[in-house]
Coordinates of C-alpha atoms in Angstrom, one line a residue:
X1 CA -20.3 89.3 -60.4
X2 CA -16.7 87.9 -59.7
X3 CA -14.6 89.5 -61.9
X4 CA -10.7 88.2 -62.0
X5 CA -8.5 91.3 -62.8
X6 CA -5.5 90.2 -64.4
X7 CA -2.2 93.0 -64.5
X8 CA 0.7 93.0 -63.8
X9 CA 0.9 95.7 -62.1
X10 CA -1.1 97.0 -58.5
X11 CA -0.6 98.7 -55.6
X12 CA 1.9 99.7 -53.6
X13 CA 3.7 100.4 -56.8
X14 CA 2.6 104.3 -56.9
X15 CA 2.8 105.5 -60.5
X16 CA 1.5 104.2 -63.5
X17 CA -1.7 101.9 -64.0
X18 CA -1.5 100.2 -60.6
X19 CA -3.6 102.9 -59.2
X20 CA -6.0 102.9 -61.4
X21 CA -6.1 99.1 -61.3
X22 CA -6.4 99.4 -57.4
X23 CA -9.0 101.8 -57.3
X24 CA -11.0 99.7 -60.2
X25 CA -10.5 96.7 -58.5
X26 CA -11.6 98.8 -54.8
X27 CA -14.6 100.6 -56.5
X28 CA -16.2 97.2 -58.2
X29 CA -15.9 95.9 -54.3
X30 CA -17.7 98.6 -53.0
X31 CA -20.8 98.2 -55.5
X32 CA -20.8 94.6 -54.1
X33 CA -18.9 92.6 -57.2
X34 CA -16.0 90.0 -55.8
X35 CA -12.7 90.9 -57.0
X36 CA -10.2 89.0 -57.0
X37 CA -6.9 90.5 -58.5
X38 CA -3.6 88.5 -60.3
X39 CA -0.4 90.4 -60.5
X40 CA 3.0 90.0 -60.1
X41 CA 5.5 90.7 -56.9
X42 CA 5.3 95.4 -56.7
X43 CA 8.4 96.4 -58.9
X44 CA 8.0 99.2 -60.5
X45 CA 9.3 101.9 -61.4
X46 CA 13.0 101.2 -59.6
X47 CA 12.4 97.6 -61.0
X48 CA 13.3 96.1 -57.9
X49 CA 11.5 93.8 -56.0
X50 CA 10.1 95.4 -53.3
X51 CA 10.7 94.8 -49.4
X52 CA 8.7 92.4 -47.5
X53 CA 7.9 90.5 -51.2
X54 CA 12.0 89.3 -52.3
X55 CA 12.6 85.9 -52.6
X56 CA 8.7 84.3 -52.6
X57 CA 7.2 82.5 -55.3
X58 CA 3.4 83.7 -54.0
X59 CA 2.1 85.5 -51.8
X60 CA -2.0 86.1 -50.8
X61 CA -2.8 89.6 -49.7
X62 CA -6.4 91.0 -48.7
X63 CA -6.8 94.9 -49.0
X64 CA -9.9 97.1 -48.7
X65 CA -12.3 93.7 -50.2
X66 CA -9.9 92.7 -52.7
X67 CA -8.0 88.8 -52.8
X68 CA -4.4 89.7 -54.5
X69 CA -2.7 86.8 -55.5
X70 CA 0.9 87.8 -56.2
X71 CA 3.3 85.9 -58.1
X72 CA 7.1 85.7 -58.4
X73 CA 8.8 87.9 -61.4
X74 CA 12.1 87.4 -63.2
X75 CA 13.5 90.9 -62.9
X76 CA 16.7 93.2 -63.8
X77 CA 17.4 96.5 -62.7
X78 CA 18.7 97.7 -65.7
X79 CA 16.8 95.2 -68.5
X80 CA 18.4 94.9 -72.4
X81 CA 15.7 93.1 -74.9
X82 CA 15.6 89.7 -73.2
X83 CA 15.9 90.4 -69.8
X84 CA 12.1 92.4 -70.5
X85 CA 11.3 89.2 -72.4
X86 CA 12.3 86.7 -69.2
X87 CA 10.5 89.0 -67.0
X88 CA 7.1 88.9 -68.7
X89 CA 7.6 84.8 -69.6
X90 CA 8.2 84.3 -66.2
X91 CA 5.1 86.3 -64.6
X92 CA 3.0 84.1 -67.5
X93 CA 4.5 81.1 -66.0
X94 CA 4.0 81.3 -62.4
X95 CA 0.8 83.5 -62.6
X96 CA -0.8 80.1 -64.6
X97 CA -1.9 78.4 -61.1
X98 CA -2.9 81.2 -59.5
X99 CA -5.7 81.4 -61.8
X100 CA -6.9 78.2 -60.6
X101 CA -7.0 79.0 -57.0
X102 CA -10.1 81.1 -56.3
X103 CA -13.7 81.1 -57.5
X104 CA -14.6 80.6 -61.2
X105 CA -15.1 84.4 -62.8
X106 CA -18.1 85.5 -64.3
X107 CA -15.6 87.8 -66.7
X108 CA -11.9 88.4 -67.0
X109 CA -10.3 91.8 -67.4
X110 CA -6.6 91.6 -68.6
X111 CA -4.0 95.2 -68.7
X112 CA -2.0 95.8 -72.0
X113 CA 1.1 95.8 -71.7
X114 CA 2.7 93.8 -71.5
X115 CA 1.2 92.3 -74.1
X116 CA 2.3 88.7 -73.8
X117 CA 0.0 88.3 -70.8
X118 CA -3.0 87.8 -73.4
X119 CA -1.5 83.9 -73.3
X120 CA -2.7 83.2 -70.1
X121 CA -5.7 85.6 -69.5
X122 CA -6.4 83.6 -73.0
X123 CA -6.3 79.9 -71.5
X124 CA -8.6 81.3 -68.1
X125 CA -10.9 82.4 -70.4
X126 CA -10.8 79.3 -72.7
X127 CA -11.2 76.9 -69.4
X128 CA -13.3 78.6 -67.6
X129 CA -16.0 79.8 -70.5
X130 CA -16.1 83.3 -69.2
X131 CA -15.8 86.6 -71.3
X132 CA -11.9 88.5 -71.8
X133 CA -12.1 91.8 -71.9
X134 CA -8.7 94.1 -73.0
X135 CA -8.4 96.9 -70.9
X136 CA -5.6 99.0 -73.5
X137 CA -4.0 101.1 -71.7
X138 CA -1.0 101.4 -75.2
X139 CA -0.9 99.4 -78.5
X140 CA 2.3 97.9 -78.7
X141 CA 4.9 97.1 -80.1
X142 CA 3.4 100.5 -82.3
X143 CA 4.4 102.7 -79.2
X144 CA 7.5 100.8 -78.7
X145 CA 9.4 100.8 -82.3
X146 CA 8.4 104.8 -82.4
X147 CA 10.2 105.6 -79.9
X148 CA 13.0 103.0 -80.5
X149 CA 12.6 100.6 -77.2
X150 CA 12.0 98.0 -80.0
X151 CA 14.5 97.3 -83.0
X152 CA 14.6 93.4 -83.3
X153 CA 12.6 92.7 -86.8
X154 CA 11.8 89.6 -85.6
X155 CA 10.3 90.6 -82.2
X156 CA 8.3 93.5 -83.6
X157 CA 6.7 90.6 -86.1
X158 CA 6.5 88.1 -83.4
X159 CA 4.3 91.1 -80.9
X160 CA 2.5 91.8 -84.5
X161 CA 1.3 88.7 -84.3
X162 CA 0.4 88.7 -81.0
X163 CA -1.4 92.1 -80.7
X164 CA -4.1 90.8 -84.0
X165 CA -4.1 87.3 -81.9
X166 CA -5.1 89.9 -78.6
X167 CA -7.9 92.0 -80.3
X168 CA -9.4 88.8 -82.3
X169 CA -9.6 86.6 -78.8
X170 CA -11.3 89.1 -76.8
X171 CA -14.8 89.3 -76.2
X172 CA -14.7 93.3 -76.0
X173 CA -11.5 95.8 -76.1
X174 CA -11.7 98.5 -73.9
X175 CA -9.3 101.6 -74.8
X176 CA -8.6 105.1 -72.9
X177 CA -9.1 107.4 -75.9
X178 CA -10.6 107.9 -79.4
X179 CA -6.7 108.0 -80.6
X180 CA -7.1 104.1 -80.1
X181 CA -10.1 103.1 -81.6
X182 CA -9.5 104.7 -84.7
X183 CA -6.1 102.4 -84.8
X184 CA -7.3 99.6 -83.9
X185 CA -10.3 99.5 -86.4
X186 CA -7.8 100.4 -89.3
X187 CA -6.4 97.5 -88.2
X188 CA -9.6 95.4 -88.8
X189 CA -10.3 95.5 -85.5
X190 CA -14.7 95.5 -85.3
X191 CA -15.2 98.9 -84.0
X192 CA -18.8 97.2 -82.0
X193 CA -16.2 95.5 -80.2
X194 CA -14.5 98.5 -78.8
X195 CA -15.3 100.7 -76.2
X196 CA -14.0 103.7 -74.7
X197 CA -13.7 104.5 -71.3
X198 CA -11.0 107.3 -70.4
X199 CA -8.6 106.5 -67.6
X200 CA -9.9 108.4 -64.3
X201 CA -8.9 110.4 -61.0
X202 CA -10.2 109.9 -57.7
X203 CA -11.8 113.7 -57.3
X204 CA -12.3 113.2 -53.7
X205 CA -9.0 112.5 -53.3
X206 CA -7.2 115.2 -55.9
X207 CA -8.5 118.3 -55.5
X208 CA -7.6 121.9 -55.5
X209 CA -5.8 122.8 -52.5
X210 CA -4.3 126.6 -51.6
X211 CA -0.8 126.9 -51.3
X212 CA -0.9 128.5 -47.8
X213 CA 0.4 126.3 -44.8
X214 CA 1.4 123.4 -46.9
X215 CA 3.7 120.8 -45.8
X216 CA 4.8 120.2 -48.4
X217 CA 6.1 123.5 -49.9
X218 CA 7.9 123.9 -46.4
X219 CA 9.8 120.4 -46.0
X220 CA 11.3 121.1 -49.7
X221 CA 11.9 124.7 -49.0
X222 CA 9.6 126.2 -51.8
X223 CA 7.7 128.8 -49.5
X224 CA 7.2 131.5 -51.9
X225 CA 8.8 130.0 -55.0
X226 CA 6.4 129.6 -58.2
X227 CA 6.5 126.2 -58.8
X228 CA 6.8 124.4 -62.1
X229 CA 6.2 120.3 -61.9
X230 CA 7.0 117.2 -63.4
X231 CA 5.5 113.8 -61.5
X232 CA 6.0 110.5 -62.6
X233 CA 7.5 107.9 -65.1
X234 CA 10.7 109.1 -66.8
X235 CA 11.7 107.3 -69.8
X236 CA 12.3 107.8 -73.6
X237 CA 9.0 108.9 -74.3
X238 CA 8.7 112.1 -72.2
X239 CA 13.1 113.5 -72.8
X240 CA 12.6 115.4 -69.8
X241 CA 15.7 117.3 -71.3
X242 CA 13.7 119.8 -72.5
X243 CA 12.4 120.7 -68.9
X244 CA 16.2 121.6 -67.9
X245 CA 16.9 123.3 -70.8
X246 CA 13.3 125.2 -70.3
X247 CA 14.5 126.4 -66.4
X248 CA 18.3 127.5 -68.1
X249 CA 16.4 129.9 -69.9
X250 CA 14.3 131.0 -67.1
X251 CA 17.4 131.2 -64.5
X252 CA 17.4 135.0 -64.6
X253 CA 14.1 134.8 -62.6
X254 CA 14.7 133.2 -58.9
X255 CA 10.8 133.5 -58.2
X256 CA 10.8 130.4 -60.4
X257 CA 11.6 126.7 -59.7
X258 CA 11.4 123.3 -61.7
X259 CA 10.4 120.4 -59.7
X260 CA 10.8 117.2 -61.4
X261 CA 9.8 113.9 -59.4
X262 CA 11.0 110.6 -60.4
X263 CA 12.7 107.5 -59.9
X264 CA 16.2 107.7 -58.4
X265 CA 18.0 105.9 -61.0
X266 CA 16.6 108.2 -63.8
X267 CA 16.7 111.3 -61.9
X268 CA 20.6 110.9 -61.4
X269 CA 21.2 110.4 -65.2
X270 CA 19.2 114.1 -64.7
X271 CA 21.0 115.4 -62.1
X272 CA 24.0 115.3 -64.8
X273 CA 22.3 117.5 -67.1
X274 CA 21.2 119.7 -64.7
X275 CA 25.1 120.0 -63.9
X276 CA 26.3 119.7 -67.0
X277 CA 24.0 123.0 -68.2
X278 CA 23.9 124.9 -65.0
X279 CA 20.4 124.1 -64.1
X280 CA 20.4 125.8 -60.1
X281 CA 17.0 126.0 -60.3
X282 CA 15.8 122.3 -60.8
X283 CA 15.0 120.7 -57.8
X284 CA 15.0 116.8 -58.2
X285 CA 12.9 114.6 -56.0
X286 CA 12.4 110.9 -55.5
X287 CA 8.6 109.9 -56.0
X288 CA 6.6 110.6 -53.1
X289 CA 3.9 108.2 -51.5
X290 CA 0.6 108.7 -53.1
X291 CA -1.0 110.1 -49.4
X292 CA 1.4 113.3 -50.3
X293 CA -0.1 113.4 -54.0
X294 CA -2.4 116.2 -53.3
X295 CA 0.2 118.5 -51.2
X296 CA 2.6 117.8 -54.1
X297 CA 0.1 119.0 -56.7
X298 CA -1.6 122.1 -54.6
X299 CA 2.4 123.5 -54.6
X300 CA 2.5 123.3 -58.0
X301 CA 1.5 126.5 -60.1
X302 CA 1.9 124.3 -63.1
X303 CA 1.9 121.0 -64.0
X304 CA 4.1 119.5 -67.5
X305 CA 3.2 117.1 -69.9
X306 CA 6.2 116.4 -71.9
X307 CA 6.8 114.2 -74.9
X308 CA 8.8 113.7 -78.0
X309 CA 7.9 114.9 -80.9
X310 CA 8.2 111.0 -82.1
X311 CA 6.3 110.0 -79.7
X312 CA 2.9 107.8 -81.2
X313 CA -0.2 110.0 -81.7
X314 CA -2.8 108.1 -79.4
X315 CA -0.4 108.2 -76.7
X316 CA -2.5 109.4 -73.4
X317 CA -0.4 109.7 -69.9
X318 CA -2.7 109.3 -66.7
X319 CA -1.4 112.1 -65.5
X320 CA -3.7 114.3 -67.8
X321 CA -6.7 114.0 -65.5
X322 CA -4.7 114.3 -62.4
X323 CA -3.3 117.5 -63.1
X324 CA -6.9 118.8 -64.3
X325 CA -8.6 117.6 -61.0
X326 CA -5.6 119.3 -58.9
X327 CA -6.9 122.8 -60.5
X328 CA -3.5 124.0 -62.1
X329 CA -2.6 125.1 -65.3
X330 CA -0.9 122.6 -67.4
X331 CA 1.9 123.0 -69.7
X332 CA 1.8 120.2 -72.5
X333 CA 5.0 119.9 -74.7
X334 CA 3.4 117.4 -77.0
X335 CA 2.8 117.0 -80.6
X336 CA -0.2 119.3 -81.6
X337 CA -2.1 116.0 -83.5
X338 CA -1.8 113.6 -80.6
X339 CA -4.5 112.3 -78.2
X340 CA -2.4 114.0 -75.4
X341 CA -3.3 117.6 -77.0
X342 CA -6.5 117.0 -78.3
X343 CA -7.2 115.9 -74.5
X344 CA -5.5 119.3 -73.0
X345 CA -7.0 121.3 -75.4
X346 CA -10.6 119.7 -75.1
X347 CA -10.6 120.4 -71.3
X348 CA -9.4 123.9 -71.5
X349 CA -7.2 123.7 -68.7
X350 CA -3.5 123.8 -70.4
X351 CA -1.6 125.7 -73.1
X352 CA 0.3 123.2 -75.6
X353 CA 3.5 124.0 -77.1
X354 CA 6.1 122.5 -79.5
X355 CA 7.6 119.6 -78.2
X356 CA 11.8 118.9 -77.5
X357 CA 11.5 123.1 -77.6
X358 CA 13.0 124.5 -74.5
X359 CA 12.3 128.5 -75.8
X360 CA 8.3 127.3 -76.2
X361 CA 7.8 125.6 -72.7
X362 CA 10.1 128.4 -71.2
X363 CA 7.8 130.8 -72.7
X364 CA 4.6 129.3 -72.0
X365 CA 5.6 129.5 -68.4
X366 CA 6.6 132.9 -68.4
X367 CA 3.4 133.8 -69.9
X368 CA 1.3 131.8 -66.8
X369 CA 4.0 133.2 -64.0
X370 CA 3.7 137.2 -65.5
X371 CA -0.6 136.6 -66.2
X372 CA -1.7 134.4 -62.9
X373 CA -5.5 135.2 -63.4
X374 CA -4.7 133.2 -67.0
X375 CA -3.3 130.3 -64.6
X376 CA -6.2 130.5 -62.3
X377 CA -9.0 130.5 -65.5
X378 CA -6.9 127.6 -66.8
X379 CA -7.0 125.9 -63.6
X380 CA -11.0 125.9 -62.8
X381 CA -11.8 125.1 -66.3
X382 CA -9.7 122.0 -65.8
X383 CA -11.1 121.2 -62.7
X384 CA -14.3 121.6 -64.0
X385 CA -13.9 119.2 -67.1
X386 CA -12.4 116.3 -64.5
X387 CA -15.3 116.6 -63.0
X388 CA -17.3 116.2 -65.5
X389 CA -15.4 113.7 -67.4
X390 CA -12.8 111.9 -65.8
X391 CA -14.2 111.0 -62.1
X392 CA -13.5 107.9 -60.5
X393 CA -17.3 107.1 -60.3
X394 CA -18.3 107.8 -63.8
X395 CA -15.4 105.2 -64.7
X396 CA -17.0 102.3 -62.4
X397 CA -20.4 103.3 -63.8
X398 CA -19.0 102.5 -67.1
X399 CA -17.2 99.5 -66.5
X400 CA -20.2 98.0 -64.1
X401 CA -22.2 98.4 -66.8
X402 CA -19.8 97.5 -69.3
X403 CA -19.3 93.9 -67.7
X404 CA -22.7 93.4 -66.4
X405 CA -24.0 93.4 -70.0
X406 CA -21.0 91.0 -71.0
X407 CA -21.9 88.6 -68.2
X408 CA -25.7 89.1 -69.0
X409 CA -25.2 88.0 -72.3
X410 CA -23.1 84.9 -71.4
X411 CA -25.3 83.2 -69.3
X412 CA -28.1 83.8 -71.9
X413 CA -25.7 81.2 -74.1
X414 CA -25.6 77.5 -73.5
X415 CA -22.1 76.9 -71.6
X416 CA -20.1 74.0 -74.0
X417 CA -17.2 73.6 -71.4
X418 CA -17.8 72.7 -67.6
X419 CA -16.8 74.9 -64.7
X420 CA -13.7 74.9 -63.3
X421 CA -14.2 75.9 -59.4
X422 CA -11.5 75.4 -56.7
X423 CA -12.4 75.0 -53.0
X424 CA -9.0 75.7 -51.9
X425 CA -7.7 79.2 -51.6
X426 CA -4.4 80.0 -51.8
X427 CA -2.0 80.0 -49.0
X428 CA 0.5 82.7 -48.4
X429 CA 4.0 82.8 -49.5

């Protein structure tokens, strides 16, 4: 098959759903597919453009069997309302003749959010008479008015629109949790066009590690200390506040040490807090590159999941399965009814608690630093359900056969518009 992966984000950027994009787009290649992959210039999460990619309109990029086909972006570090507006119009705009440059796909699979991207994914498909499939990795602007990133009336109808226009154009919706399904079909959504398929982790590559001689550990100074860790995005949804306030109540124990990992900017609004409440035992770290992930994740003796208690109930951070296929205990400060509990819970590997509750997490972690066989039981039976549910290949089995069937069943229809098929590939910016 060729298979045109349009999202806008994709590796280098290191958290988020460019890894799980790259490794999609990586583990179709290996099975033989041609991938070819349209994304904007690596951003995220400091919102910067990175280095070697500032000031080009496009840029061609092979890696590991994959064509990348990179498009300038509009961006602000520090976006209001239409500054996030300008940046996804403008990836829209210049992504349009990227499309055109490469093969004709057999099927197109398009990442929401952002959600405005379904224009163009929309036209490829239109022109080139080839299956869309939504990949749904959150339903917006749901997600975004809960947790009050959206206010304008008019927007929210406007992305309304535009979500119903999404799951009507699309040939089949592909979401990361039951949590989304059941939305989507209360919202008249056909639930044969759904399918699930959970986001995955590379088990090869995350796996349980012992603490002993670990880089890691050493270059931080954490040799001996137990660890308690936060990795990844740090925004509204998560109000990593309640991670400080949870160490201030466990100060009186040195043994124990909150790591929380992030981007810079967000981390020195935290570094404040930490300050401001007398948090000496926080230790705040810029993200690492992903070859460290598993060192990071063996030094941990648990790993937090924090949200909101306003946070939107099919909510379901990636980080889920990586924390289950590092074999460590996770902490989940989430609301008990949402897809992010049901997920812990279902696995066996974590201990929820009430969410924005600094005494609850505090206390769970106590419990798991004063009972480590508890941590360790918690741990394998994590490990064990990432195996047996969330691996890497067990995703690309799903999607292979997913969008084999797809493609199977388009060519077995007569084709009404002609083929568009350029010769020319693009050349670098």
């Amino acid at each position: 098959m060729h298979i045109l992966i349009y999202s806008y984000n994709y590796h280098p950027e290191p958290i988020g759903i460019a890894p799980l994009m790259t490794e999609l787009a990586e583990g179709l290649v290996k099975r033989g597919h041609k991938v070819r992959v349209i994304t904007g210039m690596p951003n995220y999460p400091q919102r910067e453009i990175y280095d070697g990619y500032r000031g080009k309109w496009y840029i061609t990029e092979h890696k590991n069997g994959v064509s990348i086909q990179r498009s300038y972006l509009r961006i602000k570090s520090k976006p209001n309302l239409v500054d996030r507006l300008l940046l996804e119009l403008s990836f829209i705009f210049t992504s349009l003749p990227q499309a055109f440059k490469g093969k004709r796909p057999d099927v197109i699979i398009l990442t929401v959010p952002p959600l405005l991207g379904i224009l163009p994914a929309t036209i490829f498909s239109w022109l080139y008479n080839c299956p869309l499939v939504l990949n749904v990795q959150d339903i917006l602007p749901e997600a975004a008015v809960r947790v009050g990133l959206l206010k304008n009336k008019w927007m929210i109808r406007t992305l309304a629109a535009l979500e119903k226009f999404a799951y009507r154009t699309a040939h089949t919706i592909s979401v990361i949790a039951d949590g989304f399904r059941d939305n989507l079909v209360n919202k008249g959504v056909p639930v044969n066009k759904i399918v699930c398929i959970p986001n995955w982790v590379n088990i090869n590559f995350i796996h349980p590690l012992p603490k002993q001689n670990n880089s890691w550990i050493s270059s931080h100074q954490l040799d001996g200390k137990f660890v308690v860790l936060y990795s990844g995005n740090i925004a509204l949804t998560q109000g990593l506040e309640t991670v400080i306030e949870a160490a201030v109540c466990l100060r009186h124990i040195r043994h124990i040490v909150f790591v929380i990992v992030g981007e810079s900017i967000a981390l020195q609004r935290l570094q404040e807090y930490c300050l401001l409440n007398g948090a000496d035992n926080v230790l705040l770290l810029p993200l690492q590159p992903r070859e460290k992930l598993p060192e990071m994740l063996a030094a941990s003796d648990i790993g937090l999941i924090v949200q909101k208690r306003n946070v939107i109930s099919f909510n379901m951070p990636s980080k889920i399965p990586l924390l289950l296929a590092s074999g460590r205990p996770i902490v989940g400060s989430v609301p008990a009814t949402g897809t992010a509990a049901k997920a812990i819970e279902l696995s066996g590997g974590g201990i929820i608690v009430e969410p924005e509750s600094p005494d609850a997490m505090a206390a769970a972690v106590y419990n798991l630093y004063a009972n480590p066989t508890l941590g360790t039981k918690l741990g394998k039976a994590g490990r064990q359900f990432a195996e047996e549910n969330y691996s890497l290949e067990q995703a690309l089995d799903r999607y292979e056969g997913l969008l084999s069937n797809i493609v199977a069943n388009q060519k077995s229809t007569v084709s009404i518009l002609p083929k568009l098929e350029s010769k020319k590939s693009v050349v670098d910016g």
